[in-house]
XYZ file of C-alpha atoms in Angstrom:
172
model
C -9.973 1.290 -8.237
C -12.458 -0.390 -10.530
C -13.946 -3.804 -9.970
C -14.896 -6.559 -12.385
C -18.322 -7.974 -11.619
C -18.214 -11.641 -10.678
C -19.991 -13.855 -8.167
C -20.043 -11.980 -4.882
C -17.992 -9.133 -6.320
C -17.174 -6.187 -4.130
C -17.319 -7.948 -0.786
C -14.437 -8.815 1.464
C -14.758 -12.166 3.158
C -14.928 -10.223 6.441
C -18.358 -9.048 5.238
C -19.635 -12.556 4.518
C -21.270 -14.504 7.345
C -20.264 -17.884 5.935
C -16.532 -17.248 6.537
C -14.424 -16.872 9.688
C -11.027 -15.182 9.554
C -8.206 -17.479 10.756
C -4.894 -15.676 10.149
C -3.029 -13.258 7.905
C 0.318 -13.738 6.197
C 2.484 -11.220 4.365
C 4.562 -11.682 1.231
C 7.110 -8.874 0.958
C 8.735 -8.161 -2.412
C 10.015 -5.362 -4.642
C 7.261 -3.442 -6.457
C 9.010 -4.004 -9.807
C 7.913 -7.661 -9.462
C 4.213 -6.773 -9.098
C 2.332 -9.254 -11.298
C -0.667 -8.433 -13.432
C -4.133 -9.617 -12.476
C -4.111 -11.925 -15.516
C -0.828 -13.523 -14.434
C -2.065 -14.100 -10.869
C -5.317 -15.601 -12.156
C -3.404 -17.895 -14.513
C -1.008 -19.265 -11.879
C -3.739 -19.740 -9.270
C -5.981 -21.579 -11.743
C -3.016 -23.774 -12.749
C -2.537 -24.715 -9.087
C -6.067 -26.003 -8.814
C -8.704 -25.612 -11.538
C -11.454 -25.842 -8.887
C -10.311 -22.593 -7.243
C -12.975 -19.920 -7.638
C -11.438 -16.494 -8.282
C -13.784 -13.613 -7.453
C -13.665 -9.933 -6.437
C -10.990 -9.036 -9.000
C -9.724 -5.491 -8.575
C -7.184 -3.503 -10.561
C -6.012 0.085 -10.317
C -6.524 2.767 -12.988
C -3.568 1.334 -14.940
C -4.989 -2.218 -14.846
C -2.391 -3.373 -12.302
C -3.310 -6.001 -9.701
C -4.918 -4.695 -6.502
C -6.789 -7.661 -5.004
C -8.533 -10.974 -5.575
C -10.435 -13.539 -3.529
C -9.673 -17.227 -3.929
C -12.327 -19.669 -2.721
C -11.401 -23.347 -2.375
C -14.698 -25.182 -1.739
C -13.081 -28.587 -1.276
C -10.832 -27.183 1.484
C -13.612 -25.162 3.153
C -11.184 -22.254 2.894
C -10.749 -18.931 1.134
C -8.094 -16.242 0.761
C -8.399 -12.482 0.355
C -5.182 -11.357 -1.377
C -4.433 -7.635 -1.606
C -1.498 -5.504 -2.749
C 0.025 -2.720 -0.638
C 3.041 -0.497 -1.072
C 4.650 2.457 0.679
C 6.752 3.521 3.642
C 4.976 1.218 6.102
C 5.908 -1.809 3.985
C 9.538 -0.661 3.725
C 9.693 -0.097 7.492
C 8.120 -3.492 8.162
C 10.686 -5.298 5.973
C 13.609 -3.597 7.680
C 12.126 -4.225 11.118
C 11.488 -7.933 10.505
C 14.980 -8.361 9.048
C 16.499 -6.790 12.165
C 14.330 -8.819 14.562
C 15.071 -12.169 12.920
C 18.721 -11.530 12.131
C 19.977 -13.323 15.241
C 17.722 -16.367 14.772
C 18.464 -17.029 11.084
C 20.725 -20.053 10.933
C 20.187 -21.588 7.506
C 21.774 -19.921 4.432
C 18.330 -19.763 2.779
C 16.906 -17.845 5.774
C 19.830 -15.415 5.757
C 19.386 -14.809 2.025
C 15.648 -14.090 2.415
C 16.304 -11.784 5.384
C 18.885 -9.875 3.345
C 16.185 -9.143 0.715
C 13.660 -7.690 3.182
C 15.094 -4.138 3.508
C 14.708 -3.756 -0.286
C 11.050 -4.783 -0.276
C 8.645 -1.913 -0.929
C 5.510 -3.927 -1.701
C 3.465 -6.569 0.055
C 0.632 -8.999 -0.469
C -1.640 -9.383 2.526
C -3.009 -12.920 2.380
C -5.960 -13.269 4.747
C -6.972 -16.861 5.353
C -10.618 -17.696 6.059
C -12.428 -20.853 7.080
C -15.806 -21.520 5.506
C -18.479 -22.287 8.076
C -19.987 -25.721 7.550
C -22.794 -25.943 10.071
C -20.826 -28.615 11.939
C -20.611 -28.061 15.680
C -18.113 -30.772 16.684
C -14.633 -29.183 16.741
C -12.915 -32.339 15.409
C -15.398 -32.549 12.521
C -14.731 -28.899 11.657
C -10.955 -29.462 11.722
C -11.293 -32.499 9.439
C -13.173 -30.481 6.832
C -10.988 -27.352 6.930
C -7.738 -27.850 5.003
C -4.951 -25.210 4.939
C -3.322 -26.661 1.810
C -4.772 -23.990 -0.509
C -3.205 -21.325 1.715
C 0.199 -23.007 1.731
C 0.387 -23.561 -2.023
C -0.890 -20.040 -2.756
C 1.715 -18.513 -0.416
C 4.520 -20.503 -2.028
C 3.332 -19.741 -5.561
C 2.897 -15.995 -4.961
C 6.303 -15.820 -3.252
C 7.917 -17.581 -6.232
C 6.059 -15.322 -8.667
C 7.315 -12.133 -6.986
C 10.652 -13.412 -5.632
C 9.053 -12.531 -2.310
C 9.522 -13.477 1.323
C 6.602 -14.980 3.275
C 6.176 -13.771 6.847
C 3.862 -15.106 9.519
C 3.298 -11.916 11.560
C 1.588 -13.790 14.412
C 4.732 -15.799 15.167
C 7.221 -13.329 13.678
C 8.794 -16.036 11.508
C 9.686 -16.588 7.863
C 7.944 -19.419 6.043
């Protein structure tokens, strides 16, 4: 994997003291829908021109591997990475089986039916930027999850993917 040099390139947000990890979401999809780095950059910048896109990584064939999105106005950031393989396939089938009995809406059933065919995944790790504030309510007022929510929806639309919250075991 080669990296393009940008501000803070080469560092996961886990390695940066000014960010705290909050949660991770998965977007499962078929690998044939894997977007290029350029396409991901374009759609994320269209969502919000103030998003800072750093730590761009592609594989040897210039296919998307990972990117970091920083949203200063939300005091939030996302590490987005691409994975594929047997573990992803097993996870899709497992989640589909687990949620089969709870899916009531036609849309949920349709998304669950796609999961066993998913062989690729975006891991979307959500981080909160530390502000120096110590009052919990002040911190919560500054931190805004909207960049996460619109990025999840946009990446799912882009890949015809299914968003999973692994902490709660639910589809979003």
